[in-house]
């Protein structure tokens, strides 16, 4: 089985966000960057599926600047066979990114293309589904449980108040949710091996963006709250405030 | 120029989902700026209860696309139908639910237009749609403009309240084109835990490590039950420890929620958790550590032993609601 994984380099989720000088992006100074957490589920799933099949190839793609090479090396250290960096300044328009990925992945002969369900920076939640649509491939998004047997995919995805069970055939695109697996940590041996694994770089063919970012700002600060009391005696005070002041009861 | 807005409804088991009226309310904001109209589109296998109420909530037309395969969500058929019906609309509005988040990108890719997900504000300005959407799990707000037509957006649940805004609600039909079924949704299984989702509930009660062990989530469940309409949430720490399903996780690698009331019990308030719940209208924190960061974000805090406070709170909420 030949599997592609799409991986994005994002600011660590524990980062404090500072708005950059252009007023449209974040100030990256001093931030730690990591593989997008949902994409790590995709990497782990690709590795587990290849191990189970006993044969195949896993390839990781990232669209971004030179710094994304470091993120790709992390995936190689986890066990992915080779990496491709699609050099690009990126785009806030998910469709423009999906067009670049579809152009690249469409000719790869992949049985399975895996994404994280969303990237924890722009929260666009769309590139996987769009790429599938552009490629004319079946797609199941936000998958928390996956089985593949004889070319048939069965996937479970959480929906409001239930779990949706969906099926499709390979080749397919799957986007991964938390709960799918527990991503392995790169071993020391893996980190050493990753240095010798192939990492190709080529330019990305981004589509034209029709979404333009006008600005980025910090959300309004919440009004400072107050401690209404200590222990059980404070409960009636709280109830009264919820009723009369917050009016939520 | 008067613009036409398409609002994509959600139904389950032949009944309209609550969020559908919110989608109409959001679509109304785009239409009203230009004296335009809202068409609500219902995709189903048969009649949908409450669909005829959509006129009362702001739909000029209520369009129905009926197909035997539309009993459950049919991604390929839904996308084909909306794609074929999209001509002439200035914008298509979805709910940012599990279905809307899956469907909207497919439609946008078919139409080769941009899609703005999970928006919390939107407006029609100078012939384009502008949106505000939380990014970095709500740690920042992005303002963006969609320049292609139709503009495809999904709106965050609990953000655009349904309002009575009587319109004709004239009934019509939309043709379902031939489509290739690539994905089949076979069934909806009942969840193992909470039936009410944190992202849609009006009240969310969340528990954290302060509960000490998974069995003590019973206290959280009882408090949620006392509210009648509350969902049970959880911090990342307890989800990672396997106490709760990941679907309950509130925060940057979980869900971002905007309920009317959020109660954080035994949650210290890590930055990634605060990001997920800071848009709640009212936040209550119960924690034994008076210096916990959660108290800086909470409107009301109680310092003390949650094992004493929560049962008392449950009792008081029950009494307060019983008295209404």
Coordinates of C-alpha atoms in Angstrom, one line a residue:
Chain A
X1 CA 0.0 0.0 0.0
X2 CA 1.3 3.4 -1.0
X3 CA 0.3 6.1 1.5
X4 CA 0.8 9.9 1.4
X5 CA 0.6 12.0 4.5
X6 CA 0.2 15.8 4.4
X7 CA 1.8 17.6 7.3
X8 CA 1.8 21.3 8.4
X9 CA 4.3 23.1 10.6
X10 CA 2.4 25.1 13.2
X11 CA 3.1 27.1 16.4
X12 CA 2.9 24.9 19.5
X13 CA -0.5 24.9 21.1
X14 CA 0.9 26.3 24.4
X15 CA 2.1 29.4 22.6
X16 CA 1.0 32.8 23.6
X17 CA 0.0 34.6 20.4
X18 CA 1.4 38.1 19.6
X19 CA 0.2 39.9 16.5
X20 CA 2.9 40.7 14.0
X21 CA 3.9 44.1 12.6
X22 CA 1.8 43.7 9.5
X23 CA -1.4 43.3 11.6
X24 CA -2.4 40.2 9.6
X25 CA -0.2 37.4 10.9
X26 CA 1.4 36.3 14.2
X27 CA 4.8 37.4 15.4
X28 CA 6.9 34.2 15.1
X29 CA 9.8 35.5 17.2
X30 CA 10.5 33.1 20.1
X31 CA 7.7 30.7 19.2
X32 CA 8.2 26.9 19.2
X33 CA 7.0 25.2 16.0
X34 CA 5.8 21.6 16.0
X35 CA 4.1 19.2 13.5
X36 CA 0.3 20.0 13.6
X37 CA -1.0 17.6 16.3
X38 CA -3.8 16.2 14.1
X39 CA -1.3 15.5 11.3
X40 CA 0.7 13.4 13.8
X41 CA -2.3 11.1 14.0
X42 CA -2.1 10.8 10.2
X43 CA 1.6 10.0 10.3
X44 CA 1.0 7.3 13.0
X45 CA -1.9 5.8 11.0
X46 CA 0.3 5.6 7.8
X47 CA 3.1 3.8 9.7
X48 CA 0.7 1.4 11.4
X49 CA -1.1 0.5 8.2
X50 CA 2.2 -0.1 6.4
X51 CA 3.4 -2.3 9.3
X52 CA 0.2 -4.2 9.2
X53 CA 0.4 -4.7 5.4
X54 CA 4.1 -5.7 5.8
X55 CA 4.9 -3.8 2.6
X56 CA 4.4 -0.5 0.9
X57 CA 5.7 3.0 0.9
X58 CA 4.9 6.1 3.1
X59 CA 5.6 9.6 1.8
X60 CA 5.1 12.8 3.8
X61 CA 4.4 16.2 2.1
X62 CA 4.5 19.6 3.6
X63 CA 3.7 22.9 1.9
X64 CA 5.7 25.8 3.4
X65 CA 9.0 27.5 3.7
X66 CA 12.5 26.0 4.3
X67 CA 11.7 25.7 8.0
X68 CA 9.1 23.0 7.1
X69 CA 12.0 20.7 6.3
X70 CA 12.6 20.3 10.1
X71 CA 8.9 19.3 10.5
X72 CA 9.3 16.7 7.7
X73 CA 12.4 15.3 9.4
X74 CA 10.3 14.7 12.5
X75 CA 7.9 12.5 10.4
X76 CA 10.9 10.7 8.9
X77 CA 12.3 10.1 12.4
X78 CA 8.9 8.6 13.3
X79 CA 9.4 6.1 10.4
X80 CA 8.0 7.7 7.2
X81 CA 10.1 6.6 4.2
X82 CA 10.6 9.8 2.3
X83 CA 9.6 13.5 2.3
X84 CA 8.7 16.2 -0.2
X85 CA 8.8 19.9 0.6
X86 CA 6.5 21.9 -1.6
X87 CA 8.1 25.3 -1.3
X88 CA 5.6 28.1 -1.0
X89 CA 4.8 31.1 1.1
X90 CA 1.5 29.4 1.8
X91 CA -1.9 30.9 1.4
X92 CA -4.8 31.8 3.8
X93 CA -7.1 30.3 1.1
X94 CA -7.5 26.6 1.7
X95 CA -8.5 26.0 -1.9
X96 CA -5.3 27.5 -3.2
X97 CA -3.4 25.0 -1.0
X98 CA -5.6 22.1 -2.0
X99 CA -5.0 22.9 -5.6
X100 CA -1.2 22.7 -5.1
X101 CA -1.6 19.4 -3.2
X102 CA -4.0 17.9 -5.7
X103 CA -1.6 18.7 -8.5
X104 CA 1.2 16.9 -6.7
X105 CA -0.7 13.9 -5.2
X106 CA -2.8 13.2 -8.3
X107 CA 0.1 11.6 -10.1
X108 CA 1.6 9.8 -7.1
X109 CA -0.4 6.6 -7.5
X110 CA -1.4 6.6 -3.8
X111 CA -3.9 4.1 -2.3
X112 CA -4.5 6.4 0.6
X113 CA -3.9 10.1 1.3
X114 CA -4.0 11.1 5.0
X115 CA -4.5 14.5 6.5
X116 CA -5.1 15.9 10.0
X117 CA -8.7 17.1 10.3
X118 CA -7.6 20.6 10.8
X119 CA -4.5 22.7 11.5
X120 CA -4.4 24.3 14.9
X121 CA -3.1 27.6 13.5
X122 CA -5.6 28.8 10.8
X123 CA -8.4 26.4 11.8
X124 CA -9.4 26.2 8.2
X125 CA -10.7 22.7 8.5
X126 CA -11.0 22.2 4.7
X127 CA -7.8 21.3 2.8
X128 CA -8.2 17.5 3.0
X129 CA -11.8 17.5 1.8
X130 CA -11.1 20.0 -0.9
X131 CA -8.1 18.0 -2.2
X132 CA -10.2 14.9 -2.4
X133 CA -12.9 16.7 -4.3
X134 CA -10.4 18.1 -6.8
X135 CA -9.0 14.6 -7.2
X136 CA -12.4 13.0 -7.5
X137 CA -11.6 10.6 -4.6
X138 CA -13.8 9.4 -1.9
X139 CA -13.2 11.3 1.4
X140 CA -14.2 10.7 5.0
X141 CA -13.3 13.5 7.4
X142 CA -12.5 13.7 11.2
X143 CA -12.1 9.9 11.5
X144 CA -11.5 8.5 15.0
X145 CA -11.6 4.8 14.1
X146 CA -10.4 3.3 10.8
X147 CA -10.3 -0.2 9.4
X148 CA -9.1 -1.1 5.9
X149 CA -9.7 -4.6 4.6
X150 CA -9.5 -5.8 1.0
X151 CA -9.5 -2.3 -0.4
X152 CA -12.6 -1.3 1.6
X153 CA -12.5 1.5 4.2
X154 CA -14.7 1.6 7.2
X155 CA -14.5 4.7 9.3
X156 CA -16.1 6.2 12.4
X157 CA -16.5 9.9 12.9
X158 CA -17.9 11.7 15.9
X159 CA -21.0 13.7 15.1
X160 CA -23.2 15.7 17.6
X161 CA -24.8 13.1 19.8
X162 CA -23.6 10.0 17.9
X163 CA -21.0 8.2 15.9
X164 CA -21.4 8.1 12.1
X165 CA -20.2 5.0 10.4
X166 CA -19.1 5.5 6.8
X167 CA -17.6 3.3 4.1
X168 CA -15.7 3.8 0.8
X169 CA -13.2 2.1 -1.4
X170 CA -9.5 2.8 -2.0
X171 CA -8.0 5.0 -3.2
X172 CA -9.4 7.5 -0.7
X173 CA -8.6 10.5 1.4
X174 CA -9.1 10.3 5.1
X175 CA -8.7 13.2 7.6
X176 CA -7.7 12.1 11.1
X177 CA -9.2 13.2 14.5
X178 CA -7.9 12.7 18.0
X179 CA -8.7 9.2 19.3
X180 CA -7.6 7.5 16.1
X181 CA -4.3 6.3 17.6
X182 CA -1.4 7.4 19.9
X183 CA 1.4 8.8 17.8
X184 CA 4.8 7.3 18.5
X185 CA 7.7 9.4 19.6
X186 CA 10.8 9.4 17.3
X187 CA 13.4 7.0 18.6
X188 CA 17.1 8.0 18.7
X189 CA 17.7 5.4 16.0
X190 CA 14.8 6.9 14.0
X191 CA 16.3 10.4 14.4
X192 CA 19.7 9.2 13.1
X193 CA 18.1 7.3 10.2
X194 CA 15.9 10.4 9.3
X195 CA 19.1 12.3 8.4
X196 CA 19.8 9.9 5.6
X197 CA 16.3 9.6 4.2
X198 CA 15.4 11.4 1.0
X199 CA 13.9 14.9 1.2
X200 CA 13.1 16.4 -2.1
X201 CA 12.2 20.1 -2.5
X202 CA 10.2 21.6 -5.4
X203 CA 8.0 24.6 -5.9
X204 CA 4.3 24.4 -5.1
X205 CA 1.7 25.3 -7.7
X206 CA -0.6 27.3 -5.4
X207 CA -4.0 28.3 -6.9
X208 CA -5.1 31.9 -7.0
X209 CA -6.5 33.0 -3.6
X210 CA -10.0 34.4 -3.4
X211 CA -9.8 34.8 0.4
X212 CA -7.9 37.8 1.5
X213 CA -6.9 38.4 5.2
X214 CA -7.8 41.9 6.2
X215 CA -6.5 41.7 9.7
X216 CA -5.6 39.7 12.8
X217 CA -6.3 40.8 16.3
X218 CA -6.4 39.5 19.8
X219 CA -9.9 38.8 21.1
X220 CA -11.4 41.3 23.5
X221 CA -10.2 40.7 27.1
X222 CA -12.9 39.4 29.3
X223 CA -14.1 41.7 32.1
X224 CA -12.2 40.7 35.2
X225 CA -14.3 38.3 37.2
X226 CA -14.4 37.8 41.0
X227 CA -14.2 35.2 43.6
X228 CA -17.7 35.1 45.1
X229 CA -16.7 33.1 48.1
X230 CA -15.1 30.0 49.6
X231 CA -16.7 26.6 50.2
X232 CA -20.3 25.6 50.1
X233 CA -21.5 28.8 51.7
X234 CA -20.7 30.5 48.4
X235 CA -23.1 28.4 46.4
X236 CA -26.3 30.4 47.1
X237 CA -24.4 33.6 46.4
X238 CA -23.3 32.1 43.0
X239 CA -26.9 31.0 42.2
X240 CA -28.2 34.5 43.0
X241 CA -25.6 36.1 40.7
X242 CA -26.3 33.6 37.9
X243 CA -30.0 34.5 38.2
X244 CA -29.9 38.2 38.6
X245 CA -26.7 39.5 37.1
X246 CA -25.7 37.0 34.4
X247 CA -29.3 36.0 33.8
X248 CA -28.4 32.5 32.7
X249 CA -30.7 30.6 35.0
Chain B
X1 CA -27.7 44.9 -5.6
X2 CA -30.2 42.6 -3.9
X3 CA -28.4 39.3 -3.2
X4 CA -29.7 35.9 -2.8
X5 CA -28.3 33.8 0.0
X6 CA -28.6 30.0 0.2
X7 CA -28.8 28.6 3.8
X8 CA -28.1 24.8 4.1
X9 CA -30.3 23.2 6.7
X10 CA -29.5 20.1 8.8
X11 CA -32.0 17.4 9.7
X12 CA -31.7 14.2 11.5
X13 CA -34.3 11.4 11.5
X14 CA -36.7 13.7 9.7
X15 CA -36.5 16.5 12.1
X16 CA -34.8 19.9 11.6
X17 CA -31.8 20.4 13.9
X18 CA -31.8 23.4 16.1
X19 CA -28.7 24.9 14.5
X20 CA -30.6 25.2 11.2
X21 CA -32.5 28.2 12.4
X22 CA -29.2 29.8 13.4
X23 CA -27.9 29.3 9.9
X24 CA -31.0 31.1 8.6
X25 CA -30.4 33.9 11.1
X26 CA -26.8 34.3 9.8
X27 CA -27.9 34.2 6.2
X28 CA -30.5 36.9 7.0
X29 CA -27.7 39.2 8.1
X30 CA -26.1 38.9 4.7
X31 CA -29.4 39.3 2.8
X32 CA -30.7 42.2 4.8
X33 CA -27.7 44.4 4.1
X34 CA -28.7 44.5 0.4
X35 CA -32.5 44.0 0.5
X36 CA -31.9 40.4 -0.6
X37 CA -33.6 37.1 0.1
X38 CA -32.8 33.8 1.9
X39 CA -33.5 30.4 0.5
X40 CA -33.4 27.6 3.1
X41 CA -32.4 24.3 1.5
X42 CA -33.4 21.0 3.2
X43 CA -31.9 17.8 2.0
X44 CA -33.8 14.7 3.1
X45 CA -35.4 11.4 2.1
X46 CA -38.9 12.5 2.9
X47 CA -40.8 15.2 4.8
X48 CA -39.0 17.1 7.5
X49 CA -40.8 18.2 10.7
X50 CA -40.5 21.9 11.4
X51 CA -39.3 22.8 7.9
X52 CA -42.4 24.9 7.4
X53 CA -41.4 27.0 10.4
X54 CA -38.4 28.3 8.7
X55 CA -40.4 31.2 7.1
X56 CA -41.2 32.4 10.6
X57 CA -37.4 32.5 11.3
X58 CA -36.4 34.4 8.2
X59 CA -36.5 32.2 5.1
X60 CA -38.1 33.7 2.0
X61 CA -38.2 30.3 0.3
X62 CA -38.0 26.8 1.8
X63 CA -36.5 24.5 -0.8
X64 CA -36.5 20.7 -0.5
X65 CA -34.2 18.3 -2.3
X66 CA -35.5 14.8 -1.8
X67 CA -33.7 11.6 -2.6
X68 CA -34.0 8.1 -1.1
X69 CA -30.2 8.1 -0.3
X70 CA -30.6 11.3 1.8
X71 CA -32.0 9.6 4.9
X72 CA -28.5 9.9 6.4
X73 CA -25.8 12.3 5.4
X74 CA -24.8 11.5 1.8
X75 CA -21.7 13.7 1.2
X76 CA -21.4 13.1 -2.6
X77 CA -25.1 13.6 -3.2
X78 CA -25.4 16.6 -0.9
X79 CA -22.4 18.3 -2.5
X80 CA -23.6 17.6 -6.1
X81 CA -27.1 19.0 -5.3
X82 CA -25.8 22.2 -3.6
X83 CA -23.2 22.6 -6.3
X84 CA -25.8 22.4 -9.1
X85 CA -28.2 24.7 -7.2
X86 CA -25.5 27.3 -6.4
X87 CA -25.8 29.4 -9.6
X88 CA -27.0 32.9 -8.8
X89 CA -26.4 32.9 -5.1
X90 CA -24.0 35.5 -3.6
X91 CA -23.3 33.3 -0.6
X92 CA -23.9 29.7 0.8
X93 CA -24.1 29.4 4.5
X94 CA -23.6 26.1 6.4
X95 CA -23.5 25.3 10.1
X96 CA -20.0 24.6 11.4
X97 CA -21.1 21.2 12.7
X98 CA -19.6 17.8 11.9
X99 CA -21.8 17.6 8.8
X100 CA -21.3 21.2 7.7
X101 CA -17.5 21.0 8.2
X102 CA -17.4 18.0 6.0
X103 CA -19.8 19.3 3.3
X104 CA -18.8 22.9 2.9
X105 CA -15.2 22.2 1.6
X106 CA -16.6 19.8 -0.9
X107 CA -19.0 22.3 -2.3
X108 CA -16.4 25.1 -2.3
X109 CA -13.9 22.9 -4.2
X110 CA -16.6 22.0 -6.8
X111 CA -17.4 25.6 -7.3
X112 CA -13.7 26.7 -7.2
X113 CA -14.4 29.3 -4.6
X114 CA -12.9 30.1 -1.2
X115 CA -14.5 28.9 2.0
X116 CA -14.3 30.6 5.4
X117 CA -15.0 28.1 8.3
X118 CA -16.4 28.6 11.7
X119 CA -17.2 32.3 11.4
X120 CA -18.5 34.2 14.4
X121 CA -19.4 37.4 12.5
X122 CA -20.2 38.1 8.9
X123 CA -21.4 41.0 6.7
X124 CA -21.9 42.0 3.1
X125 CA -19.6 44.9 2.3
X126 CA -18.9 46.4 -1.1
X127 CA -20.2 43.4 -3.0
X128 CA -18.1 40.9 -1.0
X129 CA -18.6 38.9 2.1
X130 CA -16.4 39.8 5.1
X131 CA -16.1 37.4 8.0
X132 CA -14.5 37.2 11.5
X133 CA -13.3 33.8 12.5
X134 CA -11.4 32.6 15.5
X135 CA -7.9 31.2 14.7
X136 CA -5.3 29.6 17.0
X137 CA -8.4 28.1 18.9
X138 CA -9.7 31.6 19.7
X139 CA -6.4 33.1 20.8
X140 CA -6.7 35.5 17.8
X141 CA -9.5 36.7 15.5
X142 CA -8.9 36.8 11.8
X143 CA -10.9 39.2 9.6
X144 CA -11.1 38.1 6.0
X145 CA -12.8 39.0 2.7
X146 CA -14.2 36.4 0.2
X147 CA -14.0 37.8 -3.2
X148 CA -15.4 34.9 -5.3
X149 CA -19.1 34.2 -5.8
X150 CA -20.7 32.5 -4.1
X151 CA -18.9 33.1 -0.9
X152 CA -19.0 29.8 1.1
X153 CA -19.0 30.1 4.9
X154 CA -19.9 28.0 7.9
X155 CA -21.2 29.6 11.1
X156 CA -20.3 28.5 14.6
X157 CA -23.2 27.1 16.6
X158 CA -24.6 29.2 19.5
X159 CA -23.3 32.4 17.8
X160 CA -26.1 33.6 15.6
X161 CA -29.3 33.2 17.7
X162 CA -32.4 32.3 15.9
X163 CA -34.8 35.2 15.7
X164 CA -38.4 35.5 14.7
X165 CA -38.3 37.5 11.5
X166 CA -41.4 36.4 9.5
X167 CA -41.0 35.9 5.8
X168 CA -43.0 34.1 3.2
X169 CA -41.3 30.7 3.6
X170 CA -42.7 29.8 0.2
X171 CA -42.2 26.1 -0.6
X172 CA -40.2 24.9 -3.5
X173 CA -38.1 22.0 -4.7
X174 CA -34.5 21.6 -5.9
X175 CA -33.6 18.9 -8.3
X176 CA -31.1 16.2 -7.2
X177 CA -28.7 15.7 -10.1
X178 CA -27.2 12.3 -10.9
X179 CA -24.2 11.8 -8.6
X180 CA -21.5 9.2 -8.1
X181 CA -21.7 7.6 -4.6
X182 CA -18.1 7.4 -3.4
X183 CA -18.9 7.4 0.3
X184 CA -21.8 5.8 2.0
X185 CA -22.9 6.6 5.6
X186 CA -24.2 3.3 6.9
X187 CA -25.5 4.2 10.3
X188 CA -25.4 6.5 13.3
X189 CA -24.3 4.6 16.5
X190 CA -25.2 5.9 19.9
X191 CA -22.1 7.4 21.7
X192 CA -20.5 5.6 24.6
X193 CA -20.7 8.8 26.8
X194 CA -22.6 12.1 26.8
X195 CA -25.3 12.4 24.2
X196 CA -25.3 16.2 24.1
X197 CA -22.4 17.7 22.3
X198 CA -20.3 20.4 24.1
X199 CA -20.1 22.5 20.9
X200 CA -23.9 22.9 20.6
X201 CA -25.1 22.9 24.2
X202 CA -26.4 26.0 26.0
X203 CA -24.7 25.0 29.2
X204 CA -21.4 23.1 29.5
X205 CA -20.1 21.6 32.7
X206 CA -16.4 20.5 32.4
X207 CA -14.3 18.5 34.8
X208 CA -10.5 18.3 35.1
X209 CA -7.8 16.6 37.1
X210 CA -9.2 18.0 40.3
X211 CA -11.8 15.2 40.2
X212 CA -9.0 12.8 41.1
X213 CA -10.5 9.7 39.4
X214 CA -12.8 8.9 36.5
X215 CA -15.6 7.6 38.7
X216 CA -15.9 11.1 40.2
X217 CA -17.2 12.5 36.8
X218 CA -20.5 11.3 38.2
X219 CA -20.6 14.7 40.1
X220 CA -20.2 16.5 36.8
X221 CA -22.8 14.4 35.1
X222 CA -25.3 15.1 37.9
X223 CA -24.7 18.8 37.8
X224 CA -25.2 18.8 34.0
X225 CA -28.4 16.8 34.4
X226 CA -29.7 19.3 36.9
X227 CA -29.5 22.0 34.2
X228 CA -31.5 19.8 31.9
X229 CA -29.8 21.1 28.8
X230 CA -26.1 20.8 29.7
X231 CA -23.3 18.9 28.1
X232 CA -20.3 17.3 29.9
X233 CA -16.9 18.6 28.9
X234 CA -13.4 17.7 30.0
X235 CA -9.9 19.1 30.1
X236 CA -7.1 17.7 27.9
X237 CA -5.4 16.1 31.0
X238 CA -8.3 13.9 31.8
X239 CA -9.0 13.0 28.1
X240 CA -5.4 12.1 27.6
X241 CA -5.6 10.0 30.8
X242 CA -8.5 8.1 29.2
X243 CA -11.2 9.2 31.6
X244 CA -13.4 10.7 29.0
X245 CA -13.9 10.4 25.2
X246 CA -11.9 12.9 23.1
X247 CA -15.2 14.3 21.8
X248 CA -15.7 15.9 25.2
X249 CA -12.4 17.8 25.2
X250 CA -12.6 21.6 25.3
X251 CA -9.5 23.5 24.2
X252 CA -7.1 23.9 21.3
X253 CA -6.7 20.3 20.4
X254 CA -10.4 19.6 21.3
X255 CA -13.5 21.7 20.8
X256 CA -14.0 25.4 20.9
X257 CA -17.3 26.2 22.6
X258 CA -19.5 29.3 23.1
X259 CA -22.3 28.3 25.5
X260 CA -24.3 30.7 27.6
X261 CA -22.8 29.2 30.7
X262 CA -19.6 27.3 31.2
X263 CA -18.7 25.7 34.5
X264 CA -15.1 24.6 35.0
X265 CA -14.7 22.2 37.9
X266 CA -11.3 21.2 39.1
X267 CA -9.7 22.7 36.0
X268 CA -6.6 24.8 36.6
X269 CA -7.0 26.7 33.3
X270 CA -4.0 25.9 31.0
X271 CA -3.7 28.4 28.1
X272 CA -4.9 25.8 25.5
X273 CA -8.1 25.1 27.6
X274 CA -8.9 28.8 28.1
X275 CA -8.6 29.3 24.3
X276 CA -11.4 26.8 23.8
X277 CA -14.0 28.3 26.2
X278 CA -13.2 32.0 26.5
X279 CA -16.1 33.0 24.2
X280 CA -18.7 31.5 26.6
X281 CA -21.0 34.2 27.8
X282 CA -20.7 33.4 31.5
X283 CA -17.9 31.4 33.0
X284 CA -17.9 29.9 36.5
X285 CA -14.9 28.2 38.1
X286 CA -14.7 25.9 41.1
X287 CA -11.2 25.1 42.2
X288 CA -9.4 24.5 45.5
X289 CA -6.4 26.7 44.4
X290 CA -7.2 30.4 44.7
X291 CA -4.3 31.2 42.4
X292 CA -5.4 28.9 39.6
X293 CA -5.3 30.8 36.2
X294 CA -8.9 29.8 35.6
X295 CA -10.1 32.4 38.1
X296 CA -8.6 35.2 35.9
X297 CA -10.9 34.2 33.0
X298 CA -14.0 33.2 35.1
X299 CA -16.7 35.7 35.8
X300 CA -17.5 34.0 39.1
X301 CA -15.3 31.8 41.1
X302 CA -15.7 29.6 44.2
X303 CA -12.5 28.6 46.0
X304 CA -12.8 25.3 47.9
X305 CA -13.3 21.6 47.9
X306 CA -15.3 20.6 44.7
X307 CA -16.4 17.4 46.4
X308 CA -18.5 19.6 48.8
X309 CA -19.4 22.4 46.5
X310 CA -20.5 20.6 43.4
X311 CA -23.2 18.4 45.1
X312 CA -24.6 21.5 46.8
X313 CA -24.6 23.4 43.6
X314 CA -26.4 20.5 41.9
X315 CA -29.0 20.6 44.6
X316 CA -29.5 24.4 44.3
X317 CA -29.7 24.3 40.5
X318 CA -32.3 21.5 40.8
X319 CA -34.3 23.6 43.2
X320 CA -34.0 26.8 41.2
X321 CA -35.2 25.1 38.0
X322 CA -37.9 23.2 39.8
X323 CA -39.3 26.5 41.1
X324 CA -39.7 28.0 37.6

